[in-house]
Coordinates of C-alpha atoms in Angstrom, one line a residue:
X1 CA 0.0 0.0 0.0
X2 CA 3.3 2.3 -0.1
X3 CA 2.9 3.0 -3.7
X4 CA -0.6 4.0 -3.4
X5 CA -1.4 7.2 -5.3
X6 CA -5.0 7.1 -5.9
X7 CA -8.3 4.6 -6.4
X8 CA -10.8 6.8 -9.2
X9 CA -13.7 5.6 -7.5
X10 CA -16.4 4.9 -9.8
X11 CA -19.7 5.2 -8.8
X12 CA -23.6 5.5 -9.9
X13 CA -27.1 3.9 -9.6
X14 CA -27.5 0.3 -11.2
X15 CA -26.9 -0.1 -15.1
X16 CA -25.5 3.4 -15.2
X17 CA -22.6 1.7 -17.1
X18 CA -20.1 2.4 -14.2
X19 CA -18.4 -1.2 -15.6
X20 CA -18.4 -0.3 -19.2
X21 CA -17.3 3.1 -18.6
X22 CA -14.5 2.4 -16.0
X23 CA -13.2 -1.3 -18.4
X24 CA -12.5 1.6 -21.5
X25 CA -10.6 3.7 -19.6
X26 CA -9.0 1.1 -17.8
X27 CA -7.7 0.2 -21.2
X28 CA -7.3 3.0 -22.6
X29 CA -5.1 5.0 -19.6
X30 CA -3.2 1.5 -18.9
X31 CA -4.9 1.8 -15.4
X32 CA -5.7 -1.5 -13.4
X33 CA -8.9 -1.9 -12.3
X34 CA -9.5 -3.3 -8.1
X35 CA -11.4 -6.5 -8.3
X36 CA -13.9 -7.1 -5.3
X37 CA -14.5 -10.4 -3.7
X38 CA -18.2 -11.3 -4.0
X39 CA -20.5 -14.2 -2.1
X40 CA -23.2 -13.8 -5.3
X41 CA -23.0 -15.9 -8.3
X42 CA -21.9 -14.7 -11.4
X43 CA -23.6 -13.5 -14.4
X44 CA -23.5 -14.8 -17.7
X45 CA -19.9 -13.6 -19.2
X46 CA -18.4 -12.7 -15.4
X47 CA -15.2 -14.2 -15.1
X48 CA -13.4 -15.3 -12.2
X49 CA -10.9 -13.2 -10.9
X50 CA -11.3 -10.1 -13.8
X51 CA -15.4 -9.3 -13.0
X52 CA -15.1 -10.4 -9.2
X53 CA -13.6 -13.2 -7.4
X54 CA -16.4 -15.4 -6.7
X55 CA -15.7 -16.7 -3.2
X56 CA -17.8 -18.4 -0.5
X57 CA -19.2 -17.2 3.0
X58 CA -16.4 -19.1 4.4
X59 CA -13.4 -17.5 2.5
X60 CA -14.9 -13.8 3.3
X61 CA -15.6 -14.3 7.0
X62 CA -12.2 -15.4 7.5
X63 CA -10.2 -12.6 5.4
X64 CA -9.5 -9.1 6.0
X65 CA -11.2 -6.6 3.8
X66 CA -10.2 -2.6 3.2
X67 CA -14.2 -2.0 2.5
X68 CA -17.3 -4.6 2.5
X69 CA -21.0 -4.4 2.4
X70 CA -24.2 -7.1 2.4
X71 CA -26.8 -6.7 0.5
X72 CA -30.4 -8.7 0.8
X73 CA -31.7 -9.9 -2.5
X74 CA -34.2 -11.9 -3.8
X75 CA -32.1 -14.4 -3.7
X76 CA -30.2 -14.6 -0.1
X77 CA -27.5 -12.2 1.3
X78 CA -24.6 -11.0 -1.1
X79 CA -21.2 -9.8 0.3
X80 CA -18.9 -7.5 -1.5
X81 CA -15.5 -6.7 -0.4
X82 CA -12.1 -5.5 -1.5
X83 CA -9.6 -7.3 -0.2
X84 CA -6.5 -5.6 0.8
X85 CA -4.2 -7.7 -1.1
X86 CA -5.7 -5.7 -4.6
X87 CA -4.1 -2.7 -3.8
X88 CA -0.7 -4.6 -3.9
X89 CA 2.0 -2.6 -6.8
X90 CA -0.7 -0.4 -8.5
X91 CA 0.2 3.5 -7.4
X92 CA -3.4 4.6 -9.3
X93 CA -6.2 2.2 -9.7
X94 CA -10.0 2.4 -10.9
X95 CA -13.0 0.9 -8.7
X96 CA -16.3 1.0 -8.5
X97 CA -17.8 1.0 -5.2
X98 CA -21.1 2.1 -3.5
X99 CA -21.6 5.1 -1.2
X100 CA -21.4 2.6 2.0
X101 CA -17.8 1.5 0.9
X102 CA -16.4 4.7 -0.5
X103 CA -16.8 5.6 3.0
X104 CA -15.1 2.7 4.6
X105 CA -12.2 3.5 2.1
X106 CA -11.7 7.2 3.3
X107 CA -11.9 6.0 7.0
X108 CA -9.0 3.8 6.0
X109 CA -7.1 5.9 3.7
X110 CA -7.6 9.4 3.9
X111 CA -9.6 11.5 1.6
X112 CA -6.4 12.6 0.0
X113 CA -6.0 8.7 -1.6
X114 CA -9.3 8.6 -2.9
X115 CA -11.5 10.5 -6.3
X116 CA -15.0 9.8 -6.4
X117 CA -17.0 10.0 -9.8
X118 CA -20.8 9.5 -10.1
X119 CA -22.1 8.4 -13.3
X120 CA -25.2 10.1 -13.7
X121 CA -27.8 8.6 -16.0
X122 CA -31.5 9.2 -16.2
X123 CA -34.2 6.7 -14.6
X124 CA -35.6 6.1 -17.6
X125 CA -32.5 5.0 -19.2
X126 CA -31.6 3.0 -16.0
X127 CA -35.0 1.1 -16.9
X128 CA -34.3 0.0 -20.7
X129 CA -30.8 -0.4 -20.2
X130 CA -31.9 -3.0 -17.0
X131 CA -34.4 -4.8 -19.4
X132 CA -31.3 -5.4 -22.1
X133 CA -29.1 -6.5 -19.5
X134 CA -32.1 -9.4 -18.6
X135 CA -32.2 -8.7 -14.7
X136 CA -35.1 -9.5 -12.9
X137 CA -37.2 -6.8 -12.4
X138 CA -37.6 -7.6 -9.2
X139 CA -34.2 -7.2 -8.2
X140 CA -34.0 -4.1 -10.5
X141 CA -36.6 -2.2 -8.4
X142 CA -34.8 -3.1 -5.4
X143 CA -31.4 -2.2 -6.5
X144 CA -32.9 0.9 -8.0
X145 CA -34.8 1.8 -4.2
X146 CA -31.6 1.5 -2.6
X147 CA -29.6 3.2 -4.7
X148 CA -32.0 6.5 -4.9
X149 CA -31.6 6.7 -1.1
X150 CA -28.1 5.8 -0.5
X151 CA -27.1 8.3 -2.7
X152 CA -29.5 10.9 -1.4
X153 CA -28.1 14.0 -0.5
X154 CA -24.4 12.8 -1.5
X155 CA -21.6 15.1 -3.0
X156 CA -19.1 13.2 -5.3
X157 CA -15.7 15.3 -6.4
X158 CA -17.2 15.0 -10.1
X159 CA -20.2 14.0 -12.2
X160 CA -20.4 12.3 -15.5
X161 CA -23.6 12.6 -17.4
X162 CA -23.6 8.7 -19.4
X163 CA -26.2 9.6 -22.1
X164 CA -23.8 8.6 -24.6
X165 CA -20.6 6.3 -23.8
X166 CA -18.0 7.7 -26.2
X167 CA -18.9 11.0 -24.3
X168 CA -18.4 9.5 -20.9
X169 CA -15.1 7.5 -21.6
X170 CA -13.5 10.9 -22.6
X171 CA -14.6 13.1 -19.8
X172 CA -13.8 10.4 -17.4
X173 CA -10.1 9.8 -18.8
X174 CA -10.0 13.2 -18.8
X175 CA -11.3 14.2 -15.0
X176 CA -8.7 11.0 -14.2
X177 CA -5.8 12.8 -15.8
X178 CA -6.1 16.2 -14.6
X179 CA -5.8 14.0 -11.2
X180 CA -2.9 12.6 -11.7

């Protein structure tokens, strides 16, 4: 954790496209992105160890985690975590994390460590993008719910208006590089 410069938190309601924002610029700024360790199963096309590492209750209760958060879903409690062992040899890093565990990580690591950027994307969109991706809409409304009030009344260091990717990518890359 010597080398650590700073983690470009990523950040924004369900389907906002935090992951296919923050994977382009990952690529395209050479900039790793922090994988958390996850209890839920994955989703069609998640891999092992680049979407999450896919652990069990076991493996989570046992290690020690920088930032972690449960979730109840339709289908059983979810834990999310990032493992301190990510943070390992990468001076600036991308991640996207919730309001619950950006706050763990400034506890942890000072304000100074740490950029948060909301992608901001209407409801509307949120809805159609959610019925491409094939969630349930069941769990959509609840993500959706929580999100709305955990966000409530929050102040992120930037926002990024998603209504068209190519747009999004490029001010992101470039709030990330006036950063650094």
């Amino acid at each position: 954790m010597d080398t650590l410069k700073k983690i470009f938190a990523i950040q924004g309601f369900t389907s906002s496209g935090k992951d296919s924002i923050t994977s382009r610029v990952s690529k395209e700024l050479n900039i790793p992105i922090l994988v958390s360790h996850t209890t839920r199963p994955p989703r069609t096309g998640e891999i092992n160890g680049t979407s999450y590492h896919f652990v069990d209750d076991d493996f989570f209760n046992e290690n020690e985690f920088l930032e972690q958060r449960h979730y109840n879903t339709e289908y059983g409690v979810w834990k999310y975590g990032l493992h301190i062992s990510e943070l390992q040899n990468k001076p600036y890093s991308l991640f996207i994390v919730d309001r619950q565990g950006y706050e763990e990580l400034q506890d942890k690591l000072g304000e100074d460590k740490l950029v948060s950027i909301f992608i901001e994307v209407s409801e509307e969109e949120l809805k159609r993008r959610n019925k491409l991706r094939g969630d349930c809409p069941k769990e959509f409304s609840r993500r959706l719910k929580s999100d709305i009030e955990e966000f409530k009344g929050y102040i992120s260091d930037y926002i990024v208006y998603n209504d068209n990717l190519e747009d999004a990518v490029k001010k992101v890359k470039e709030i990330i590089i006036d950063e650094m």
